[in-house]
Amino acid sequence: MSDTTRSRPIIEVEGLSKRYGPDVVLDDVSFSVDRGEFVALVGRSGSGKSTLIHLLGGLEPPDSGVISVDGVSLRHHGRTPLAKFRRTHVGIVFQLHNLIPRLTAVQNVELAMFSTGRSRHRRREHALELLERLDLAHRANRRPPQLSGGERARVALARGLANDPPVLLADEPTGSLDDEAADRVGAQLTSLAREGVTVLCVSHDARLNDRADRTLRLADGKVAPSTD
Amino acid sequence: MTFLGLIVHNIAAHKLRALATAGAVAIGVMAVLALGVLTMSLRASATEILQVGKADFTVVQKGANPLESVIAQKDLADMGRVRGVHSLIGVLLETEKYDASHPAVIEVGLDPAAQEPFGVVILQGRSYKPDATNEVMLGYALAQSIHKTVGDTLVIGGKKRTVVGIYRTGVAFGDATIMFPLTTLQAENQVPGYVTLGFVKVDKGVPVPVVKRRIAKKFVQYAPIASLTDFGRTSNTLTLVDAANTGGTILAAVIAISGVLNTTLLSFFERIREFGVMRSIGWSRFRVIVLVLGEALVVGIIGGAFGLLLGWAAVNVLQNLPSLRGFFVPQWSAAVFGRSLYFAIGVALLGALYPAVRAALISPLEALRRE
């Protein structure tokens, strides 16, 4: 990653607030993330980490503030353009993976590629490439219940990467994994960041956080100073 | 995986739900097909009644059904003198129970002299004598059905009769009747001097509508009819049949749509997280709607195919009901099948529309939080 490319923030958040009823989850949060950065988002449970990921992914609207991801301002989007935004600008990996149990691993990855103009053949090819890259080619035709937790996490990661997004948002991708599986996922995220994908990852896993370029700590609805 | 492949995959993964949906559609299609065939057959029967006798047009009592019309023979004789009328044959039609399998056999009272101009061809035996009280002829279809032939005897109307001839009329309706001397049938039914229908032939070169108008003008209590349109003007029978068909179709549609809506809505609640996943990975609302409607469409087509089979079976059951034997000859047409398939597709899409819109409108996060 060149310094010039890194110097231009791909995620810019300013004055972001979100509350659920009387509970203020995010309070005037501002930060930015450079292109190709691997940022770990840490904080206690309920500190708003997942909410922040959801807001950045366009899954729910903020109460106030401005979010810009890859040059797209989310404030001015209706819901359908947000679907396109999620399809083209971000990949989202959920803590529970949210794979569709009756579809195979490769079909789960392909699912994200509908409406992208790729042919059926190209979708299948790309999905298999991603699974191969994540050491899952041999499990491509297995359904999620037939996969281990680590394998499911990697399938979810492959699905998040299906449309080659510049930004990957991951919500505790290693949360339910054993050490070995967590290490593999962590290594993949590091590798992605090296290739230029911006990774913003919620994590309680100290080893995963160690891999990050820097850490953003959320506390009391605000971002604490960054640590490198 | 293609989008269609995903649709088929989803259906296969929820077989019971798909079967229930297809079942709702199939029941609706069965009703629509059976009603459609029944309606067409009743219309065809009405047409056949008009066509028996090879007449240019038929005279009936205004406002009456063909089998319930009453015409005085004296009036028919007067009609016969109308300019342009070549011949006029009066026929009495009654119904009588023969046995449990033939609870309503149509009896035709016709003078032997009128048989040939009426289009009756004797296939076997001879005609009855004009004043015979115990001689009858059988249409060949009825003869086959009740296993009688020339020389056999049968009891109908409480009297023993001898079958003296077997005939055909060239019209299915006429070939399933039993024929009596006119005066005998009039006497037994206590309607001497009255017939049911008058069959009119016009002079060569004279336009039929002109003669019809002359009769209609002079005999206002009677209606000359030459087509189903004329029939519809003088009798509300076909209108009632059509109304019953429309009503039945609407009822079938409501039941089928409710069935599809119910099962698709249950499916929506079962798959709510799945829709949340799709929306969260960038599926547009439109694509979610197309997915749900596409699944409904495929299931609707499958249900429609089953419905056609069920409808065909239902029509066969109806055809063999004793009370409809002879009256109901199924009329199958591409239009009835086409209408049934359109119905299947329509109810499937309408029933799935609300769940599809709900699936599309749900917030991805709200859906993902559902257990």
Coordinates of C-alpha atoms in Angstrom, one line a residue:
Chain A
M1 CA 0.0 0.0 0.0
S2 CA 1.5 3.3 -1.0
D3 CA 1.6 6.2 1.4
T4 CA -0.4 8.4 -1.1
T5 CA -3.3 5.9 -1.1
R6 CA -3.2 5.4 2.6
S7 CA -3.3 9.1 3.2
R8 CA -6.9 9.4 1.9
P9 CA -9.5 8.3 4.5
I10 CA -11.9 5.7 3.1
I11 CA -14.2 5.9 6.1
E12 CA -15.0 9.3 7.6
V13 CA -17.4 9.6 10.5
E14 CA -18.3 13.0 12.0
G15 CA -20.6 13.8 14.9
L16 CA -22.3 10.4 14.8
S17 CA -25.0 9.8 17.4
K18 CA -27.4 6.9 17.9
R19 CA -29.8 6.2 20.7
Y20 CA -32.2 3.4 21.4
G21 CA -35.0 4.9 23.4
P22 CA -33.4 6.6 26.4
D23 CA -30.1 4.8 26.0
V24 CA -27.4 6.8 24.2
V25 CA -25.3 4.2 22.4
L26 CA -23.1 6.5 20.3
D27 CA -22.6 10.1 21.3
D28 CA -21.0 12.6 18.8
V29 CA -18.5 10.0 17.5
S30 CA -15.9 11.1 15.0
F31 CA -13.1 9.2 13.4
S32 CA -11.6 8.3 10.1
V33 CA -10.0 5.2 8.7
D34 CA -7.4 5.2 5.9
R35 CA -7.6 3.0 2.8
G36 CA -6.0 -0.4 3.5
E37 CA -6.0 0.0 7.3
F38 CA -6.8 -2.8 9.6
V39 CA -8.6 -1.2 12.6
A40 CA -9.8 -3.1 15.6
L41 CA -12.8 -1.7 17.3
V42 CA -12.8 -2.6 21.0
G43 CA -14.8 -1.8 24.1
R44 CA -17.0 -3.4 26.7
S45 CA -20.2 -5.2 25.8
G46 CA -22.9 -2.7 25.0
S47 CA -20.4 0.1 24.2
G48 CA -21.8 0.5 20.7
K49 CA -19.3 -1.4 18.6
S50 CA -21.8 -3.5 16.7
T51 CA -24.1 -0.5 16.3
L52 CA -21.2 1.4 14.8
I53 CA -20.6 -1.5 12.3
H54 CA -24.3 -1.5 11.4
L55 CA -24.3 2.2 10.8
L56 CA -21.2 2.0 8.7
G57 CA -22.8 -0.8 6.7
G58 CA -26.0 1.1 6.1
L59 CA -28.0 -1.4 8.0
E60 CA -29.6 1.3 10.1
P61 CA -29.7 5.0 10.0
P62 CA -27.9 7.3 12.5
D63 CA -29.9 9.8 14.5
S64 CA -27.4 12.5 13.6
G65 CA -24.0 12.9 12.1
V66 CA -22.3 12.2 8.8
I67 CA -20.9 8.9 7.5
S68 CA -18.9 8.6 4.3
V69 CA -17.6 5.3 3.1
D70 CA -15.6 5.0 -0.1
G71 CA -16.8 8.5 -1.1
V72 CA -20.5 7.6 -0.6
S73 CA -22.4 9.7 2.0
L74 CA -24.9 7.4 3.7
R75 CA -27.0 10.3 4.9
H76 CA -28.5 11.0 1.5
H77 CA -29.4 7.4 0.7
G78 CA -32.8 5.8 0.6
R79 CA -33.1 2.2 1.4
T80 CA -32.7 0.8 -2.1
P81 CA -29.5 2.7 -2.9
L82 CA -28.3 1.4 0.5
A83 CA -28.8 -2.1 -0.8
K84 CA -26.6 -1.2 -3.7
F85 CA -24.1 0.4 -1.3
R86 CA -23.9 -2.8 0.7
R87 CA -23.5 -4.8 -2.5
T88 CA -20.7 -2.7 -4.0
H89 CA -18.8 -0.8 -1.2
V90 CA -18.8 -2.9 1.9
G91 CA -18.7 -6.5 2.9
I92 CA -20.2 -7.4 6.2
V93 CA -19.3 -10.4 8.4
F94 CA -21.6 -11.1 11.3
Q95 CA -20.7 -12.6 14.6
L96 CA -23.2 -15.4 14.1
H97 CA -22.1 -15.7 10.5
N98 CA -25.7 -15.7 9.3
L99 CA -25.2 -18.3 6.6
I100 CA -28.3 -19.9 5.1
P101 CA -28.2 -23.5 6.4
R102 CA -29.8 -25.2 3.5
L103 CA -27.4 -23.7 0.9
T104 CA -23.9 -25.1 0.5
A105 CA -20.8 -23.0 1.3
V106 CA -20.3 -22.0 -2.3
Q107 CA -23.9 -21.2 -2.8
N108 CA -23.9 -19.0 0.3
V109 CA -21.0 -17.1 -1.2
E110 CA -22.7 -16.9 -4.6
L111 CA -25.8 -15.5 -3.0
A112 CA -24.1 -12.2 -2.5
M113 CA -23.3 -11.9 -6.2
F114 CA -26.8 -11.7 -7.6
S115 CA -27.5 -8.4 -9.2
T116 CA -23.8 -7.7 -9.9
G117 CA -23.9 -8.5 -13.6
R118 CA -21.7 -11.6 -13.2
S119 CA -22.7 -14.6 -15.2
R120 CA -23.7 -17.8 -13.4
H121 CA -20.4 -19.3 -14.4
R122 CA -18.4 -16.3 -13.2
R123 CA -20.3 -16.2 -9.9
R124 CA -19.4 -19.9 -9.3
E125 CA -15.8 -19.4 -10.4
H126 CA -15.3 -16.4 -8.1
A127 CA -17.0 -18.1 -5.2
L128 CA -14.7 -21.1 -5.5
E129 CA -11.7 -18.8 -5.8
L130 CA -12.6 -17.1 -2.6
L131 CA -13.2 -20.4 -0.8
E132 CA -9.9 -21.8 -2.1
R133 CA -8.1 -18.7 -0.9
L134 CA -9.6 -19.3 2.6
D135 CA -8.6 -23.0 2.4
L136 CA -12.2 -24.1 2.1
A137 CA -12.2 -25.4 -1.5
H138 CA -12.7 -29.0 -0.3
R139 CA -15.7 -28.0 1.8
A140 CA -17.4 -25.9 -0.9
N141 CA -20.3 -28.3 -1.3
R142 CA -20.9 -28.8 2.4
R143 CA -23.8 -27.0 4.1
P144 CA -23.2 -24.8 7.2
P145 CA -24.4 -27.4 9.7
Q146 CA -21.7 -29.8 8.3
L147 CA -19.0 -27.2 8.8
S148 CA -17.0 -26.4 12.0
G149 CA -17.3 -22.9 13.6
G150 CA -14.0 -21.8 12.0
E151 CA -15.1 -23.0 8.6
R152 CA -18.4 -21.2 8.9
A153 CA -16.6 -18.0 9.9
R154 CA -14.4 -18.3 6.8
V155 CA -17.4 -18.9 4.5
A156 CA -19.0 -15.8 6.0
L157 CA -15.7 -14.0 5.3
A158 CA -15.8 -15.3 1.7
R159 CA -19.3 -14.1 1.3
G160 CA -18.3 -10.7 2.6
L161 CA -15.6 -10.5 0.0
A162 CA -17.7 -11.8 -2.8
N163 CA -18.2 -8.5 -4.5
D164 CA -14.6 -7.3 -3.9
P165 CA -15.6 -4.5 -1.6
P166 CA -13.0 -1.9 -0.6
V167 CA -14.2 -2.0 3.0
L168 CA -14.8 -5.1 5.1
L169 CA -16.8 -4.7 8.3
A170 CA -16.5 -7.6 10.7
D171 CA -18.5 -8.0 13.9
E172 CA -16.5 -10.3 16.2
P173 CA -15.7 -12.8 13.4
T174 CA -13.7 -14.9 15.8
G175 CA -16.0 -14.6 18.8
S176 CA -17.2 -18.2 18.8
L177 CA -14.0 -19.9 17.5
D178 CA -11.3 -21.8 19.2
D179 CA -7.7 -20.4 19.2
E180 CA -6.6 -22.2 16.1
A181 CA -9.6 -21.2 14.0
A182 CA -9.4 -17.6 15.4
D183 CA -5.8 -17.4 14.3
R184 CA -6.6 -18.5 10.8
V185 CA -9.4 -15.9 10.4
G186 CA -7.1 -13.3 11.9
A187 CA -4.4 -14.2 9.5
Q188 CA -6.8 -13.8 6.6
L189 CA -8.0 -10.4 7.8
T190 CA -4.4 -9.2 8.0
S191 CA -3.7 -10.6 4.6
L192 CA -6.7 -8.7 3.2
A193 CA -5.6 -5.5 4.7
R194 CA -2.1 -5.9 3.1
E195 CA -3.9 -6.3 -0.2
G196 CA -5.6 -2.9 0.2
V197 CA -8.9 -3.9 1.7
T198 CA -9.8 -1.7 4.6
V199 CA -10.8 -3.9 7.6
L200 CA -12.8 -2.6 10.5
C201 CA -13.2 -5.4 13.0
V202 CA -15.0 -5.5 16.3
S203 CA -13.1 -7.9 18.5
H204 CA -12.6 -9.0 22.1
D205 CA -9.8 -11.2 21.0
A206 CA -6.4 -9.7 22.1
R207 CA -4.4 -11.7 19.5
L208 CA -6.6 -10.4 16.7
N209 CA -6.4 -6.9 18.0
D210 CA -2.6 -7.3 18.0
R211 CA -2.7 -7.9 14.3
A212 CA -4.5 -4.6 13.7
D213 CA -2.7 -1.4 12.5
R214 CA -4.5 0.5 15.3
T215 CA -7.3 0.2 17.8
L216 CA -10.3 2.3 18.3
R217 CA -11.8 2.1 21.7
L218 CA -15.4 2.8 22.4
A219 CA -16.4 3.8 25.9
D220 CA -19.5 5.6 27.1
G221 CA -20.6 6.2 23.6
K222 CA -17.5 8.0 22.6
V223 CA -14.2 7.0 20.8
A224 CA -11.3 7.0 23.1
P225 CA -7.9 8.1 21.7
S226 CA -6.4 5.7 19.2
T227 CA -3.6 3.4 20.0
D228 CA -1.2 2.1 17.4
Chain B
M1 CA -26.5 -21.3 -9.1
T2 CA -29.0 -19.4 -11.2
F3 CA -31.8 -17.3 -9.7
L4 CA -34.3 -19.9 -11.0
G5 CA -32.2 -22.6 -9.4
L6 CA -32.3 -20.7 -6.1
I7 CA -36.1 -20.5 -6.4
V8 CA -36.4 -24.3 -7.1
H9 CA -33.9 -24.9 -4.3
N10 CA -36.0 -22.9 -1.8
I11 CA -39.2 -24.7 -2.9
A12 CA -37.5 -28.1 -2.5
A13 CA -36.3 -27.1 0.9
H14 CA -39.8 -26.4 2.2
K15 CA -41.7 -29.3 0.6
L16 CA -44.6 -29.4 3.0
R17 CA -45.2 -25.7 2.8
A18 CA -44.9 -25.8 -1.0
L19 CA -47.3 -28.8 -1.1
A20 CA -49.9 -26.9 1.1
T21 CA -49.6 -23.9 -1.2
A22 CA -49.9 -26.0 -4.4
G23 CA -52.8 -27.8 -2.8
A24 CA -54.7 -24.5 -2.3
V25 CA -54.1 -23.6 -5.9
A26 CA -55.0 -27.0 -7.1
I27 CA -58.4 -26.9 -5.3
G28 CA -59.1 -23.6 -6.9
V29 CA -58.1 -24.7 -10.3
M30 CA -60.2 -27.9 -9.9
A31 CA -63.2 -25.8 -9.1
V32 CA -62.6 -23.4 -12.0
L33 CA -62.0 -26.2 -14.5
A34 CA -65.0 -28.2 -13.4
L35 CA -67.3 -25.1 -13.4
G36 CA -65.9 -24.0 -16.8
V37 CA -66.5 -27.4 -18.4
L38 CA -70.0 -27.6 -16.7
T39 CA -70.9 -24.1 -18.0
M40 CA -69.7 -24.8 -21.5
S41 CA -71.5 -28.1 -21.5
L42 CA -74.8 -26.6 -20.4
R43 CA -74.4 -23.9 -23.1
A44 CA -73.7 -26.7 -25.6
S45 CA -76.8 -28.6 -24.4
A46 CA -78.9 -25.5 -24.9
T47 CA -77.5 -25.1 -28.4
E48 CA -78.1 -28.8 -29.1
I49 CA -81.8 -28.5 -28.0
L50 CA -82.1 -25.7 -30.5
Q51 CA -80.3 -27.7 -33.2
V52 CA -82.5 -30.8 -32.9
G53 CA -85.0 -30.8 -35.7
K54 CA -82.7 -29.2 -38.3
A55 CA -84.9 -26.1 -38.1
D56 CA -84.0 -22.6 -39.2
F57 CA -85.2 -21.4 -35.8
T58 CA -87.1 -22.6 -32.8
V59 CA -90.1 -21.1 -31.1
V60 CA -90.4 -21.2 -27.3
Q61 CA -92.6 -19.6 -24.7
K62 CA -91.1 -16.2 -23.9
G63 CA -89.1 -16.2 -20.6
A64 CA -89.3 -20.0 -20.2
N65 CA -86.5 -22.6 -20.3
P66 CA -86.6 -24.9 -23.3
L67 CA -87.9 -27.9 -21.3
E68 CA -90.5 -25.8 -19.5
S69 CA -92.0 -23.9 -22.5
V70 CA -95.7 -24.3 -23.2
I71 CA -97.0 -23.6 -26.7
A72 CA -100.6 -24.1 -27.8
Q73 CA -100.8 -26.2 -31.0
K74 CA -103.6 -23.9 -32.2
D75 CA -101.0 -21.0 -32.1
L76 CA -98.5 -23.2 -33.9
A77 CA -101.0 -23.8 -36.6
D78 CA -101.5 -20.0 -36.9
M79 CA -97.7 -19.5 -37.0
G80 CA -97.6 -22.0 -39.9
R81 CA -99.7 -19.6 -41.9
V82 CA -97.2 -16.8 -41.5
R83 CA -95.7 -15.7 -44.8
G84 CA -92.4 -17.3 -45.4
V85 CA -92.9 -20.3 -43.0
H86 CA -92.4 -23.5 -45.0
S87 CA -93.1 -26.0 -42.2
L88 CA -93.6 -26.0 -38.4
I89 CA -93.2 -29.1 -36.2
G90 CA -94.5 -29.1 -32.6
V91 CA -92.6 -31.2 -30.1
L92 CA -93.6 -32.1 -26.6
L93 CA -90.6 -32.6 -24.2
E94 CA -91.1 -34.1 -20.7
T95 CA -88.8 -35.8 -18.3
E96 CA -89.4 -39.1 -16.5
K97 CA -87.4 -41.3 -14.2
Y98 CA -86.5 -44.6 -15.8
D99 CA -84.3 -46.1 -13.0
A100 CA -81.8 -44.9 -10.3
S101 CA -79.1 -44.5 -12.9
H102 CA -81.4 -42.6 -15.3
P103 CA -83.5 -40.4 -13.0
A104 CA -84.4 -37.9 -15.7
V105 CA -84.8 -39.3 -19.2
I106 CA -86.1 -36.8 -21.7
E107 CA -89.3 -37.9 -23.4
V108 CA -90.0 -36.5 -26.9
G109 CA -93.5 -36.5 -28.2
L110 CA -93.5 -36.4 -32.0
D111 CA -95.9 -37.4 -34.7
P112 CA -94.5 -40.2 -36.9
A113 CA -95.1 -38.1 -40.0
A114 CA -92.9 -35.3 -38.5
Q115 CA -89.9 -37.6 -37.8
E116 CA -88.2 -37.5 -41.1
P117 CA -88.4 -33.7 -41.6
F118 CA -87.3 -33.4 -37.9
G119 CA -84.1 -35.3 -38.8
V120 CA -84.9 -38.6 -37.1
V121 CA -83.3 -41.5 -38.8
I122 CA -84.5 -45.0 -37.8
L123 CA -81.5 -47.2 -37.4
Q124 CA -83.4 -50.4 -36.4
G125 CA -87.0 -51.5 -36.3
R126 CA -89.8 -49.1 -37.3
S127 CA -91.6 -46.1 -36.1
Y128 CA -94.5 -46.3 -33.5
K129 CA -98.1 -46.0 -34.7
P130 CA -99.5 -42.5 -34.4
D131 CA -102.0 -43.5 -31.7
A132 CA -100.1 -46.3 -30.0
T133 CA -100.1 -46.1 -26.3
N134 CA -97.5 -48.8 -25.6
E135 CA -94.9 -48.3 -28.3
V136 CA -91.8 -46.2 -28.0
M137 CA -88.5 -45.6 -29.9
L138 CA -85.2 -45.2 -28.2
G139 CA -82.3 -42.9 -29.2
Y140 CA -79.3 -45.1 -29.8
A141 CA -77.3 -43.6 -27.0
L142 CA -80.1 -44.2 -24.4
A143 CA -80.7 -47.7 -25.8
Q144 CA -77.0 -48.6 -25.2
S145 CA -77.1 -47.1 -21.8
I146 CA -80.2 -49.0 -20.6
H147 CA -79.3 -52.1 -22.6
K148 CA -82.5 -52.3 -24.6
T149 CA -83.1 -53.1 -28.3
V150 CA -86.0 -53.5 -30.7
G151 CA -88.5 -56.0 -29.3
D152 CA -87.6 -55.4 -25.7
T153 CA -90.0 -54.0 -23.2
L154 CA -89.5 -51.3 -20.6
V155 CA -91.5 -49.6 -17.9
I156 CA -91.6 -45.8 -18.0
G157 CA -94.2 -43.5 -16.7
G158 CA -95.7 -46.4 -14.8
K159 CA -96.6 -48.3 -18.1
K160 CA -95.0 -51.2 -19.9
R161 CA -93.9 -50.2 -23.4
T162 CA -92.4 -52.1 -26.3
V163 CA -89.3 -50.7 -28.0
V164 CA -90.2 -50.7 -31.7
G165 CA -87.3 -48.8 -33.1
I166 CA -83.9 -47.3 -32.5
Y167 CA -83.1 -43.9 -33.9
R168 CA -80.5 -41.2 -34.2
T169 CA -80.9 -37.4 -34.6
G170 CA -77.3 -36.4 -35.3
V171 CA -77.3 -34.4 -32.0
A172 CA -76.0 -36.0 -28.8
F173 CA -78.8 -34.5 -26.8
G174 CA -81.5 -36.0 -29.2
D175 CA -79.8 -39.4 -29.2
A176 CA -80.2 -39.8 -25.5
T177 CA -84.0 -39.4 -25.6
I178 CA -87.1 -41.7 -25.7
M179 CA -89.7 -40.9 -28.4
F180 CA -93.5 -41.3 -28.0
P181 CA -96.4 -40.6 -30.3
L182 CA -97.2 -36.9 -29.6
T183 CA -100.9 -37.5 -28.6
T184 CA -99.9 -40.3 -26.2
L185 CA -97.3 -38.2 -24.4
Q186 CA -99.8 -35.3 -24.3
A187 CA -102.5 -37.4 -22.8
E188 CA -100.3 -39.0 -20.3
N189 CA -99.0 -35.6 -19.1
Q190 CA -102.5 -34.1 -19.3
V191 CA -101.4 -31.4 -21.7
P192 CA -103.6 -32.2 -24.8
G193 CA -103.2 -29.5 -27.4
Y194 CA -99.9 -28.2 -26.1
V195 CA -96.3 -28.7 -27.1
T196 CA -93.0 -27.5 -25.7
L197 CA -91.2 -26.2 -28.8
G198 CA -92.0 -25.4 -32.3
F199 CA -89.3 -26.0 -35.0
V200 CA -89.7 -23.7 -38.0
K201 CA -88.3 -24.1 -41.5
V202 CA -88.6 -21.1 -43.8
D203 CA -89.3 -21.0 -47.5
K204 CA -86.3 -21.2 -49.7
G205 CA -84.9 -17.7 -50.5
V206 CA -86.7 -16.0 -47.6
P207 CA -84.3 -14.5 -45.0
V208 CA -84.7 -16.2 -41.7
P209 CA -84.6 -13.0 -39.7
V210 CA -87.5 -11.6 -41.6
V211 CA -89.7 -14.6 -40.7
K212 CA -88.5 -14.5 -37.1
R213 CA -89.6 -10.8 -36.9
R214 CA -93.0 -11.6 -38.4
I215 CA -93.6 -14.3 -35.8
A216 CA -92.3 -12.2 -32.9
K217 CA -94.5 -9.3 -33.9
K218 CA -97.7 -11.3 -34.3
F219 CA -97.1 -13.8 -31.4
V220 CA -95.8 -11.7 -28.5
Q221 CA -96.1 -14.5 -25.9
Y222 CA -93.6 -16.6 -27.9
A223 CA -89.9 -16.0 -28.8
P224 CA -88.3 -17.2 -32.0
I225 CA -84.7 -18.2 -31.2
A226 CA -82.0 -19.2 -33.6
S227 CA -78.9 -18.8 -31.5
L228 CA -77.6 -18.8 -28.0
T229 CA -77.8 -15.0 -28.1
D230 CA -81.5 -15.2 -28.9
F231 CA -81.8 -17.8 -26.2
G232 CA -80.2 -15.5 -23.7
R233 CA -82.7 -12.8 -24.6
T234 CA -85.7 -14.9 -24.0
S235 CA -84.5 -16.9 -21.0
N236 CA -82.3 -16.1 -18.1
T237 CA -81.1 -19.7 -17.8
L238 CA -77.7 -19.1 -19.5
T239 CA -77.3 -15.8 -17.6
L240 CA -77.8 -17.7 -14.3
V241 CA -75.4 -20.4 -15.4
D242 CA -72.8 -17.8 -16.3
A243 CA -73.4 -16.0 -13.0
A244 CA -73.0 -19.2 -11.1
N245 CA -69.8 -19.9 -13.0
T246 CA -68.5 -16.4 -12.2
G247 CA -69.6 -16.6 -8.6
G248 CA -68.0 -20.0 -8.2
T249 CA -64.8 -18.8 -9.8
I250 CA -64.6 -15.8 -7.5
L251 CA -65.2 -18.0 -4.5
A252 CA -62.6 -20.5 -5.6
A253 CA -60.2 -17.6 -6.1
V254 CA -60.8 -16.2 -2.6
I255 CA -60.3 -19.7 -1.1
A256 CA -57.1 -20.3 -3.1
I257 CA -55.7 -16.8 -2.5
S258 CA -56.4 -17.2 1.3
G259 CA -54.6 -20.6 1.2
V260 CA -51.6 -19.3 -0.6
L261 CA -51.5 -16.1 1.6
N262 CA -51.6 -18.3 4.7
T263 CA -48.8 -20.7 3.7
T264 CA -46.6 -18.0 2.2
L265 CA -47.0 -15.8 5.3
L266 CA -46.0 -18.7 7.5
S267 CA -43.1 -19.3 5.2
F268 CA -42.2 -15.6 5.5
F269 CA -42.1 -15.8 9.3
E270 CA -40.0 -19.0 9.1
R271 CA -37.5 -17.4 6.7
I272 CA -37.4 -14.0 8.1
R273 CA -33.7 -14.2 9.1
E274 CA -32.9 -15.4 5.6
F275 CA -34.5 -12.3 4.1
G276 CA -32.5 -10.3 6.6
V277 CA -29.3 -11.9 5.4
M278 CA -30.2 -11.2 1.8
R279 CA -31.0 -7.6 2.4
S280 CA -27.8 -7.2 4.5
I281 CA -25.6 -8.5 1.8
G282 CA -27.0 -6.1 -0.8
W283 CA -30.1 -7.7 -2.2
S284 CA -32.6 -5.0 -3.3
R285 CA -36.2 -5.0 -2.2
F286 CA -37.2 -5.7 -5.8
R287 CA -35.1 -8.8 -6.0
V288 CA -36.5 -10.1 -2.7
I289 CA -40.1 -9.5 -4.1
V290 CA -39.1 -11.3 -7.3
L291 CA -37.7 -14.3 -5.3
V292 CA -40.9 -14.7 -3.2
L293 CA -43.2 -14.2 -6.2
G294 CA -41.0 -16.5 -8.3
E295 CA -41.4 -19.2 -5.7
A296 CA -45.1 -18.7 -5.6
L297 CA -45.3 -18.8 -9.4
V298 CA -43.5 -22.1 -9.7
V299 CA -45.6 -23.6 -6.9
G300 CA -48.7 -22.1 -8.6
I301 CA -47.9 -23.8 -11.9
I302 CA -47.3 -27.1 -10.1
G303 CA -50.6 -26.6 -8.2
G304 CA -52.3 -25.6 -11.5
A305 CA -51.1 -28.9 -13.1
F306 CA -52.4 -30.9 -10.2
G307 CA -55.6 -28.9 -10.3
L308 CA -56.2 -29.7 -14.0
L309 CA -55.9 -33.4 -13.1
L310 CA -58.3 -33.0 -10.2
G311 CA -60.6 -31.0 -12.4
W312 CA -60.6 -33.7 -15.0
A313 CA -61.4 -36.3 -12.3
A314 CA -64.2 -34.1 -10.9
V315 CA -65.8 -33.7 -14.4
N316 CA -65.7 -37.4 -14.8
V317 CA -67.5 -37.9 -11.5
L318 CA -70.1 -35.2 -12.5
Q319 CA -70.6 -36.9 -15.8
N320 CA -71.4 -40.2 -14.2
L321 CA -73.9 -38.7 -11.7
P322 CA -77.3 -40.2 -12.5
S323 CA -79.0 -36.9 -12.2
L324 CA -76.7 -35.4 -15.0
R325 CA -76.5 -38.4 -17.3
G326 CA -77.6 -37.5 -20.7
F327 CA -77.7 -33.7 -19.9
F328 CA -74.0 -33.3 -19.3
V329 CA -71.6 -34.1 -22.0
P330 CA -68.3 -32.5 -21.1
Q331 CA -67.0 -29.9 -23.5
W332 CA -63.3 -29.6 -23.2
S333 CA -61.6 -26.7 -24.8
A334 CA -58.1 -25.1 -24.8
A335 CA -59.8 -21.9 -23.5
V336 CA -61.0 -23.7 -20.3
F337 CA -57.5 -25.1 -19.7
G338 CA -55.9 -21.7 -20.4
R339 CA -58.3 -20.0 -18.1
S340 CA -57.5 -22.5 -15.3
L341 CA -53.8 -22.0 -15.7
Y342 CA -54.1 -18.2 -15.7
F343 CA -56.2 -18.6 -12.6
A344 CA -53.4 -20.7 -11.0
I345 CA -50.8 -18.2 -11.8
G346 CA -53.0 -15.3 -10.7
V347 CA -54.0 -16.7 -7.3
A348 CA -50.4 -17.8 -6.6
L349 CA -49.1 -14.3 -7.3
L350 CA -51.9 -12.4 -5.5
G351 CA -51.6 -14.7 -2.5
A352 CA -47.9 -14.2 -2.3
L353 CA -47.8 -10.5 -2.9
Y354 CA -48.4 -9.3 0.7
P355 CA -45.7 -11.7 2.2
A356 CA -43.3 -10.7 -0.7
V357 CA -43.8 -7.0 0.1
R358 CA -43.3 -7.6 3.8
A359 CA -40.1 -9.6 3.1
A360 CA -38.8 -6.7 1.0
L361 CA -39.7 -4.0 3.5
I362 CA -38.4 -5.6 6.6
S363 CA -35.3 -4.0 8.1
P364 CA -32.3 -6.2 7.7
L365 CA -31.2 -5.8 11.3
E366 CA -34.7 -6.4 12.6
A367 CA -34.9 -9.6 10.6
L368 CA -31.5 -10.8 11.7
R369 CA -32.4 -10.3 15.4
R370 CA -35.4 -12.7 15.0
E371 CA -34.9 -16.2 16.4

